[in-house]
Structures are given as structure tokens and as C-alpha cells.
Coordinates of C-alpha atoms in Angstrom, one line a residue:
Chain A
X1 CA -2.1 -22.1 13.0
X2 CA 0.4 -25.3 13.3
X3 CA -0.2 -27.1 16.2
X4 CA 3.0 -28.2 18.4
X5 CA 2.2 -32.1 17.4
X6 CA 3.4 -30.8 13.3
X7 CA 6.5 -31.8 11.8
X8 CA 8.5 -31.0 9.3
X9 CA 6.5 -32.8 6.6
X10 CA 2.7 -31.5 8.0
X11 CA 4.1 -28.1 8.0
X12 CA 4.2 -25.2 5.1
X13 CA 5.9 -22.8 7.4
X14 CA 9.3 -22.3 6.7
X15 CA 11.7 -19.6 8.6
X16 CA 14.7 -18.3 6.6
X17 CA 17.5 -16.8 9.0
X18 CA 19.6 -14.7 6.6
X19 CA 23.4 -13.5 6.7
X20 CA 23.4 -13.8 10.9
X21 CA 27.3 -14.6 10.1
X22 CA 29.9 -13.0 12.1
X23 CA 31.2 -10.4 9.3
X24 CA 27.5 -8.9 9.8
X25 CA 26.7 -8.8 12.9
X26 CA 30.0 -8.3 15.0
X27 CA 31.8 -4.6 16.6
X28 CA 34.5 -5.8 14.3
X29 CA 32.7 -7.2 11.2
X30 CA 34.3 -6.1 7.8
X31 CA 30.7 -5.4 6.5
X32 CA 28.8 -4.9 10.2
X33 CA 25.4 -3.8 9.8
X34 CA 25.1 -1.7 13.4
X35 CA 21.5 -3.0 14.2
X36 CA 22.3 -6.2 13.9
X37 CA 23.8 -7.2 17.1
X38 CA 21.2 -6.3 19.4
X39 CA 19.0 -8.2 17.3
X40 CA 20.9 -11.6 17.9
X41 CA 18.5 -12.7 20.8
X42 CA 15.1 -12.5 18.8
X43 CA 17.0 -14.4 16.1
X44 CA 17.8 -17.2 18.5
X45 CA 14.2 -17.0 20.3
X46 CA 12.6 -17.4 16.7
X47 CA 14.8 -20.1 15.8
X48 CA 14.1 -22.3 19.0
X49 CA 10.0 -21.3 18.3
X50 CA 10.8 -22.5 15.3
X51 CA 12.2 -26.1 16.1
X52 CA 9.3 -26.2 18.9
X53 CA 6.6 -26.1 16.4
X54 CA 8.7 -28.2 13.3
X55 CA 9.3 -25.0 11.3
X56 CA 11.5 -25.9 9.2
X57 CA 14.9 -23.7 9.8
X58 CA 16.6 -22.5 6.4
X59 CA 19.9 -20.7 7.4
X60 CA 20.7 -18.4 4.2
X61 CA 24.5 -17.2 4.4
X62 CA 26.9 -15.2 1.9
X63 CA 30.0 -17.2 1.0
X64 CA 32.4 -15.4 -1.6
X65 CA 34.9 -16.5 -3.4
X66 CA 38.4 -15.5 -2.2
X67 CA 39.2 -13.5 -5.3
X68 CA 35.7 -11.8 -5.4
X69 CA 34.5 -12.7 -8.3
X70 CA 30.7 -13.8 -7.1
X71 CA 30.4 -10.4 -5.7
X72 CA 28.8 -7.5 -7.3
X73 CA 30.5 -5.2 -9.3
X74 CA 30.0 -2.5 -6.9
X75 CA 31.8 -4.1 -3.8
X76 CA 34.6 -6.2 -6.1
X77 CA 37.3 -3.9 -4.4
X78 CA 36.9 -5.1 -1.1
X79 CA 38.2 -8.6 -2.3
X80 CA 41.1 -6.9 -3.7
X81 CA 43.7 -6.3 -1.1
X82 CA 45.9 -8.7 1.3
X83 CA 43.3 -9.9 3.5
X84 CA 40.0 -11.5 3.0
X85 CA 37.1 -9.8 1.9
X86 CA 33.6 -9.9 4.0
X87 CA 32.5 -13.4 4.6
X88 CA 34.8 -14.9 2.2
X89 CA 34.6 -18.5 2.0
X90 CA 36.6 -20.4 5.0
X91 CA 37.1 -17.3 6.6
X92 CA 35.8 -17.1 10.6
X93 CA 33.8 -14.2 9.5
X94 CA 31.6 -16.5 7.2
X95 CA 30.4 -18.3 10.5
X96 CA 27.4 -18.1 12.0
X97 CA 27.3 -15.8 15.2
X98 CA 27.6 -17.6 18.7
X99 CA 24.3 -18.8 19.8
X100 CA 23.2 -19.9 16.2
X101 CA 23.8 -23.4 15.2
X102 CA 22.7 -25.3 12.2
X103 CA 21.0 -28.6 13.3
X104 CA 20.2 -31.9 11.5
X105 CA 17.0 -31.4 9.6
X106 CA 17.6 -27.7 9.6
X107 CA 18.8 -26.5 5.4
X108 CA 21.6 -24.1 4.5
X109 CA 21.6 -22.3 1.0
X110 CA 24.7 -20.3 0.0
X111 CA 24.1 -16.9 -1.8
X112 CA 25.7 -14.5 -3.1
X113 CA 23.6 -11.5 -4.2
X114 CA 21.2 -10.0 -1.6
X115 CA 18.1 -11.7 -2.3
X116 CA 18.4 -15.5 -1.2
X117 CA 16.2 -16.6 -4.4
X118 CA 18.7 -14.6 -6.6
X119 CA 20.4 -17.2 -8.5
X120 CA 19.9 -20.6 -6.1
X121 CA 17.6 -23.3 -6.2
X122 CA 15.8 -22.2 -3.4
X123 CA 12.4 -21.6 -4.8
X124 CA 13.0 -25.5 -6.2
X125 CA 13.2 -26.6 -2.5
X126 CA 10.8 -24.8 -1.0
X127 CA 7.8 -25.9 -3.7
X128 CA 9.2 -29.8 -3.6
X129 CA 8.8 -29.4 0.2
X130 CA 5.5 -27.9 -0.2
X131 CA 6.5 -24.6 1.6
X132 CA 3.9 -22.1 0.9
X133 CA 4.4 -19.4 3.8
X134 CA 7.7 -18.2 4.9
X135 CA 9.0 -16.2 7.5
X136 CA 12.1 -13.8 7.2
X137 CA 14.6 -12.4 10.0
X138 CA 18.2 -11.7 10.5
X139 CA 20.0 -8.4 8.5
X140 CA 19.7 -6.5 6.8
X141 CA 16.1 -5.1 6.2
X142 CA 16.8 -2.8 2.7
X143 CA 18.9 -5.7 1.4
X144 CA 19.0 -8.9 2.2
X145 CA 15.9 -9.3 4.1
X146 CA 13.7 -7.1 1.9
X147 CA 14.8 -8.3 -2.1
X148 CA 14.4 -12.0 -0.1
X149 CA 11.0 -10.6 0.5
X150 CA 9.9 -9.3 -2.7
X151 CA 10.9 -12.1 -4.6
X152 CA 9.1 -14.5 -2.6
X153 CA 5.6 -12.3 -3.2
X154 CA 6.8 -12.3 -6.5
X155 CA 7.0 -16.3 -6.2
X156 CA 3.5 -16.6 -4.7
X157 CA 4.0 -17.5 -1.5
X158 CA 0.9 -17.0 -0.2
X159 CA 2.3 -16.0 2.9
X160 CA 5.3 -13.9 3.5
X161 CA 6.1 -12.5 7.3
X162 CA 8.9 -9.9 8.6
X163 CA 9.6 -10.2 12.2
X164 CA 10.0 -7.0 13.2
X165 CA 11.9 -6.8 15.8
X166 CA 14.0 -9.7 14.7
X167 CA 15.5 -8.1 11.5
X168 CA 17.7 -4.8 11.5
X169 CA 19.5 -1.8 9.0
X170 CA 22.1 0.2 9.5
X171 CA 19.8 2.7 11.1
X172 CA 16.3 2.9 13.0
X173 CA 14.6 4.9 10.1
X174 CA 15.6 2.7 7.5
X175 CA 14.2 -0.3 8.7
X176 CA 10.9 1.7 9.7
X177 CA 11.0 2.8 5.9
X178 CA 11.3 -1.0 4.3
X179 CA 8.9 -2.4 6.7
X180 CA 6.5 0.3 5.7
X181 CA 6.8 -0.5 2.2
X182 CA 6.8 -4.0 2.5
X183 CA 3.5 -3.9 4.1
X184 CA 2.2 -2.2 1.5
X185 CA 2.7 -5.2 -1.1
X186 CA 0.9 -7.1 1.4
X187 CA 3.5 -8.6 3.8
X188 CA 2.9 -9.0 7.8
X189 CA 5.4 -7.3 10.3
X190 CA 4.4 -8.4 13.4
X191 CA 7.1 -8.8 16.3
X192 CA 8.5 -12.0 17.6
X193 CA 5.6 -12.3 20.5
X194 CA 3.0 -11.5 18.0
X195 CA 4.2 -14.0 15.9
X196 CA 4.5 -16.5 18.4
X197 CA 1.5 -16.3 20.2
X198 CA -0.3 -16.7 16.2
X199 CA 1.6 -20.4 16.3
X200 CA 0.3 -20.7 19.6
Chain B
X1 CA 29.6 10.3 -22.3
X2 CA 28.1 9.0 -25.4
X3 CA 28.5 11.9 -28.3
X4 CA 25.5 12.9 -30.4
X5 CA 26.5 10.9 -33.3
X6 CA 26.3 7.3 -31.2
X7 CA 23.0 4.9 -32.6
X8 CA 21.9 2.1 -30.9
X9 CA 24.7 -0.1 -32.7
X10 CA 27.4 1.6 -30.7
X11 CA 25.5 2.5 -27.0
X12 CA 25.9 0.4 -24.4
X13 CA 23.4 2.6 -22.7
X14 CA 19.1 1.7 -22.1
X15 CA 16.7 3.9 -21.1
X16 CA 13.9 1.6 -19.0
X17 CA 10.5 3.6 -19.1
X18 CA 8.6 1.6 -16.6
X19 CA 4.8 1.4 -15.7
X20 CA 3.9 4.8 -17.4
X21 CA 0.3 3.4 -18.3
X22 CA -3.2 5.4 -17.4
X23 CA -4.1 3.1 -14.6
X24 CA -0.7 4.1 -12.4
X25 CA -0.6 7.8 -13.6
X26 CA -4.3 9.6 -14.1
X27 CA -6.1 11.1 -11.5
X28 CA -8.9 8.4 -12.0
X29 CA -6.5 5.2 -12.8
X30 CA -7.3 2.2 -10.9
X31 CA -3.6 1.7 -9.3
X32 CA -3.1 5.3 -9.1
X33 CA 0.8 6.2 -7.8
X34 CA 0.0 9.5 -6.0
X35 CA 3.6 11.3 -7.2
X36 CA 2.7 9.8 -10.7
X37 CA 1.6 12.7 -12.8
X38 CA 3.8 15.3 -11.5
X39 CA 6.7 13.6 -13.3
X40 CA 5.8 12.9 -16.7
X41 CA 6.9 15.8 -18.5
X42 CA 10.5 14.7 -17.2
X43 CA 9.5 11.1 -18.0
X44 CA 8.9 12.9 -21.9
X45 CA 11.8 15.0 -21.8
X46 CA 14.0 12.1 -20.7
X47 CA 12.4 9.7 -23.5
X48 CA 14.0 12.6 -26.0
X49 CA 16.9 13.6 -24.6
X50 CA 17.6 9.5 -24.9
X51 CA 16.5 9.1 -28.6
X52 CA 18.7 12.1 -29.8
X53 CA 21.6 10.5 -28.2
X54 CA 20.9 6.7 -29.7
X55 CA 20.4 5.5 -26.6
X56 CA 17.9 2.5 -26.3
X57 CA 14.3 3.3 -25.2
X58 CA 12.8 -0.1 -23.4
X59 CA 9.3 0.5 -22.9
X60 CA 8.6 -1.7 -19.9
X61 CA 5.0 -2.2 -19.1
X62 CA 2.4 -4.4 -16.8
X63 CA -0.5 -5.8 -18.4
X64 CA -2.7 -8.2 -16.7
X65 CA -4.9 -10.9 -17.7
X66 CA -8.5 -10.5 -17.3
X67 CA -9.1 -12.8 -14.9
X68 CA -5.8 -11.9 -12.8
X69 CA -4.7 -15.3 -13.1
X70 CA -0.9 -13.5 -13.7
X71 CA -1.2 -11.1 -11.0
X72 CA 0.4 -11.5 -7.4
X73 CA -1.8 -13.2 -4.8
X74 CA -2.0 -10.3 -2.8
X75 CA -3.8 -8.3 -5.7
X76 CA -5.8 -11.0 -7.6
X77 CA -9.3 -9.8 -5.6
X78 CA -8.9 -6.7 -7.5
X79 CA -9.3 -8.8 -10.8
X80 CA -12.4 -10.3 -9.5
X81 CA -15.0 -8.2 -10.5
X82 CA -17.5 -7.0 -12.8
X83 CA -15.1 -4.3 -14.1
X84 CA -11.6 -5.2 -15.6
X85 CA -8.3 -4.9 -13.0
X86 CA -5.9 -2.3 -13.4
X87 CA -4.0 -2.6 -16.7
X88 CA -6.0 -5.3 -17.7
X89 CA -4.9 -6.4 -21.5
X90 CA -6.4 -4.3 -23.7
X91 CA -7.8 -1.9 -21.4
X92 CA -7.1 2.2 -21.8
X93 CA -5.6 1.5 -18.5
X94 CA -3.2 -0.4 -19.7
X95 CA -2.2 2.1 -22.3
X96 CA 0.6 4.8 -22.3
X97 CA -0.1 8.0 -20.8
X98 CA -0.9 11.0 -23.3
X99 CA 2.8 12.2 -24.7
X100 CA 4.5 8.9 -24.5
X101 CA 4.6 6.7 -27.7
X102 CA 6.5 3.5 -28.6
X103 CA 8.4 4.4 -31.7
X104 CA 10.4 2.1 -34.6
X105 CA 13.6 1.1 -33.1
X106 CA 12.3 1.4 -28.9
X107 CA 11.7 -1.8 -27.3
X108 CA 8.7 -3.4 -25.3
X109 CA 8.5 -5.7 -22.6
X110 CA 5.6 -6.8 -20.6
X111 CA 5.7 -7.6 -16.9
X112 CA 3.9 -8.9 -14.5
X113 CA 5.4 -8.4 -11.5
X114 CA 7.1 -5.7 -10.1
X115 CA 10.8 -6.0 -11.4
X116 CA 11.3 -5.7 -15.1
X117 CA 13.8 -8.8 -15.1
X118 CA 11.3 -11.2 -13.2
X119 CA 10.0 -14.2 -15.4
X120 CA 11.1 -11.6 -18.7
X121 CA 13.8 -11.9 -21.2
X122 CA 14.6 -8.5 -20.6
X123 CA 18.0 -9.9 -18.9
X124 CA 19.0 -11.8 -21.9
X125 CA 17.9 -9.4 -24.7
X126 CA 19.9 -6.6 -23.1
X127 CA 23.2 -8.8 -22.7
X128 CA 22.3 -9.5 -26.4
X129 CA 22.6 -6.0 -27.4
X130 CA 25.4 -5.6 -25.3
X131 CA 24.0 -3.6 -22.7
X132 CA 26.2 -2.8 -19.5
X133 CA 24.0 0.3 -18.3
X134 CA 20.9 1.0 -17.6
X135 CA 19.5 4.2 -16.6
X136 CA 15.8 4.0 -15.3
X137 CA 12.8 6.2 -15.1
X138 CA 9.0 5.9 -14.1
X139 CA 6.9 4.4 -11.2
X140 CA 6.6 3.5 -8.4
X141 CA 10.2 4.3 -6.6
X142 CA 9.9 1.2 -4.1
X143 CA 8.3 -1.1 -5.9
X144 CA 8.8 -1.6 -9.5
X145 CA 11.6 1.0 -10.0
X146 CA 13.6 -0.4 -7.1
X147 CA 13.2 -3.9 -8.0
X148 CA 14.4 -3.4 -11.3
X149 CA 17.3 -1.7 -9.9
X150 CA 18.4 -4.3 -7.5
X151 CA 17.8 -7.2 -9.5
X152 CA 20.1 -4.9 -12.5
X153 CA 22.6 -4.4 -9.7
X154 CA 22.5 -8.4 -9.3
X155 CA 22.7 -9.2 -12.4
X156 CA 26.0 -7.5 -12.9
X157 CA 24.8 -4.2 -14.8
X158 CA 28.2 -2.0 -14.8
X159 CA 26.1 1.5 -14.3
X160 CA 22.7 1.6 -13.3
X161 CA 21.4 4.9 -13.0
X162 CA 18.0 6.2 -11.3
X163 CA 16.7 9.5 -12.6
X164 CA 15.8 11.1 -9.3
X165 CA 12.7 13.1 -10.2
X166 CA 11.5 11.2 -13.3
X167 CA 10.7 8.5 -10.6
X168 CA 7.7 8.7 -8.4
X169 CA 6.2 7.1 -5.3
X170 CA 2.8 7.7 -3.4
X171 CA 4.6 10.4 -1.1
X172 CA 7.8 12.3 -1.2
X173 CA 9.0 10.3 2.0
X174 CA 8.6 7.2 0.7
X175 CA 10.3 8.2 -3.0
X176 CA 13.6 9.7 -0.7
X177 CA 14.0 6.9 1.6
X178 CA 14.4 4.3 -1.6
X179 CA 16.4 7.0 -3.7
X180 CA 18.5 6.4 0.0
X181 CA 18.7 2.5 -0.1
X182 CA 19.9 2.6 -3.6
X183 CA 22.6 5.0 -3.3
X184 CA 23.7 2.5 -1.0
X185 CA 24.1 -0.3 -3.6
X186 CA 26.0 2.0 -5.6
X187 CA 23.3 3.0 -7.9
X188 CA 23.7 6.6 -9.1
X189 CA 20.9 8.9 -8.8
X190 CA 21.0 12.0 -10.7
X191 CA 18.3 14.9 -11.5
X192 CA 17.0 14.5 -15.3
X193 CA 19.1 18.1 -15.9
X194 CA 22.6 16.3 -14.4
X195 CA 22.0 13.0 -16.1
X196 CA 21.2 15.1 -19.1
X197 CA 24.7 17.1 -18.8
X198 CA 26.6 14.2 -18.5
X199 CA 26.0 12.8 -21.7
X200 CA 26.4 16.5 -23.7

């Protein structure tokens, strides 16, 4: 599809990497998703691919207020007590995992409901840019990655691609179940060296 | 919860009847959802139970134009035809099922993708009316049920409620493994008999 001569500017690919921050994807995480850290070599694979073929790299992170009160109603408790709640602002486990670093030229768009269109001017960007295909990966795939993933059919990308094997859930058969279904509204799943080899 | 005597005045409480049109639900509708017709009498029975307790019916609905110029790209081919796409305006298709009626004092709000909030004013008409919960019914579980769900869980809904077998899918599998991810938000997901009990 792109050749490895494109740039940022004669490309329509973008990849957004979403919530690969430390409270995440860590053992000791304060909202770990347990898939997610075996996942952390695709992710860095398909962000170097990425930067190969000028992809521009969208890193989508949660940052909450201290106090909680961006969160959703349902997890305001866990911003309640003495110590910081998951991926508070300023806190280390807002970082981004080792092995993930945002570069110049790369964009960063803070969110803080699951779907990185949910309330941010990312579909403004992406349009302006002239971004008509995107590519998700990073955690989690019922969440994050998936209400990401609806919206932007919903939005009209005309092109909307799960990695599969560079996304994860809590559990095996949940991400099976929300890649199944996400296929079904017409998204492609394929894995990183599918995916690759179609930029080839 | 709410005593028999409530109206809509003093409910904070809407019922969101989504996508119960011919074209989803008949055995010879165009975008028939396999576990459709197997749950409208609940879907009826729920529409009731709702107006003898003043709470709000919202009769949410998808109707296309003809030429599927407000469809998602990964569906406009079936607008291309001879024949007029599913829930086309104006078409039987689009209509209600047999048994469902929009009555003086429900609410209607056309969609056209798959959550009720995208590109609506449902958001703003239900703040309005000081709506903080929202219990929903109808199909299909992962896509226009669950949508709705998340985007009501995003937008700060206090309760938000999923009748558990007045919502359908194309196969049981698929309807459990979404009834799953939204338990997981903290969305409650009650039979139509429990839900019905809570509010005696």
C-alpha cells in the first residue's frame, strides 16, 4: 500500500497506540490488564514499522485528575483514598512502558473515557491531517481498543485495522470475543506480520 | 425504587427501546438479528411494566436514507440497489414490529449509527429531563445495545441498566460474552422479572 519513500504528509495511515502506560501494563499496575505485558514487543515492532514507513504514531494515554473527578462514576472510588489513583496525572504510573517513547513528529492525545474520540479533538486532527485509515493496538480490547474502534467506523474511516496479536484483555476469550465482533462491522484483524508484509 | 404513583415529572429513570423495527426482527427482514424475535414479548412486557411506573419510554430507531448516503461505509453497497436498504425511510422495514407502538408522552429518536448518543441529541434531551438512568432493551447486544451503553457509561449516566433477555444478538455466545464486558463497566444486567421486582 504506502511505499517506504511516504512521509508523514503523503500518508493516510495513522497508528494509534492506546493506554501502553505503566499502570496497564505492569505485575504491579493499579489497573493491570494481565495480557498486556506479553504484548509489549508487538507494540514496539508496530511502532518502529510504523516510523519505517511515515505512519504517523498517535500515542493515546489516560491522565486523571488527582481527585478523580475526569473519571467515570463507576471507578470515582479508586481516587478516593491516600494514594494516587490509576494513572493519575504526574504519577510514574501514567508513563509510558520502557521501550515506548514518544518522538518528534509522533502526536499524544490525553483521554479520559475509554474510547480515544470520546470527548477530544481527535477526529479534528485526524480529518485536518487527512487521516482516512487507522490502525489500533495496545490494551485493552473490550475497552479502550474496541469503543476507539467503533467510533472511528462510526466516523467513516474508511479503513479501521486491529492488530491482533498486538492488542490484549484481561483474558484469552475476551479478546477472541471483541475481535470477533469487530469483524463483523467490517474491521480487519490481521496480526503484526500480516499487517506488515500488506505495507510491504 | 420508583412507586407506582411517580410520572415522568418526578423519574429520573428512561427506558431506551432500540432498533425494534421489521428489518432487524422478522424472519424475512433485510438486517435480520438472529436472537431478534425470540425477545419481543419481553421487549412488550418491559415497554408496560415501564409506562405503569412513569418511567420514560425513548423509542430509539435507525432509519436510513434511500440512497445510503447516512449509512456507515462498510454498509452503503447494501443501499445500492434496485430495492430500498434495510430500514430505509419510509419503508415497512423501517417500521416497529407488530405489538410495539409509540404512544403520547414516549419519545423518538432516529439514529444512524449504532450508538443512540452518536451525532443525536439524545445526550442533551435526557440531561434536560433530568435523566441520571437509563435502563436499555432491544437489539443487537454488541453492536447498538452496547454502544449505547458505553457511550451512557461515558457520559456520566449514574445507573445504566441492561435487561439481560430483552436484548438480543445473532447467537447466544455472542449476546453472553457482551452481557460479560458490560458487567465489567459496572453496568447492571438484570432478567426483565428482577428488573421488574426492583421497582415494585
Amino acid at each position: 500500500m504506502a511505499s517506504s519513500s511516504d512521509n508523514h504528509k503523503s500518508n493516510n495511515t495513522a497508528l494509534l497506540v492506546i493506554d501502553m502506560q505503566k499502570d496497564f501494563i505492569l505485575p504491579d499496575g493499579l489497573m493491570r490488564v494481565d495480557g498486556g505485558q506479553s504484548i509489549v514487543p508487538k507494540v514496539i515492532n508496530a511502532v518502529e514499522f510504523a516510523r519505517r514507513r511515515g505512519i504517523l504514531v498517535i500515542w493515546v494515554v489516560r491522565e486523571h485528575d488527582l481527585l478523580g473527578r475526569d473519571v467515570e462514576l463507576f471507578r470515582q472510588h479508586l481516587y478516593s483514598g491516600e494514594k494516587a489513583g490509576p494513572t493519575s496525572k504526574g504519577s510514574d504510573g501514567a508513563e509510558l512502558v520502557d521501550g515506548l517513547v514518544i518522538k518528534e513528529g509522533d502526536y499524544k492525545v490525553v483521554k479520559t473515557r475509554f474510547s480515544a474520540f470520546f470527548a477530544t479533538h481527535l477526529n479534528s486532527f485526524l480529518k485536518t491531517a487527512g487521516i482516512n485509515s487507522l490502525v489500533v493496538i495496545g490494551v485493552q480490547t473490550p475497552n479502550c481498543i474496541r469503543q476507539t474502534v467503533f467510533d472511528a467506523v462510526a466516523l467513516d474511516y474508511k479503513n479501521v485495522t486491529v492488530i491482533v496479536d498486538a492488542t490484549a484483555a484481561a483474558t484469552p476469550d475476551v479478546h477472541a470475543a471483541n475481535i470477533f465482533d469487530m469483524k463483523n462491522i467490517g474491521v480487519s484483524t490481521p496480526t503484526l506480520e500480516e499487517w506488515c508484509k500488506s505495507h510491504d
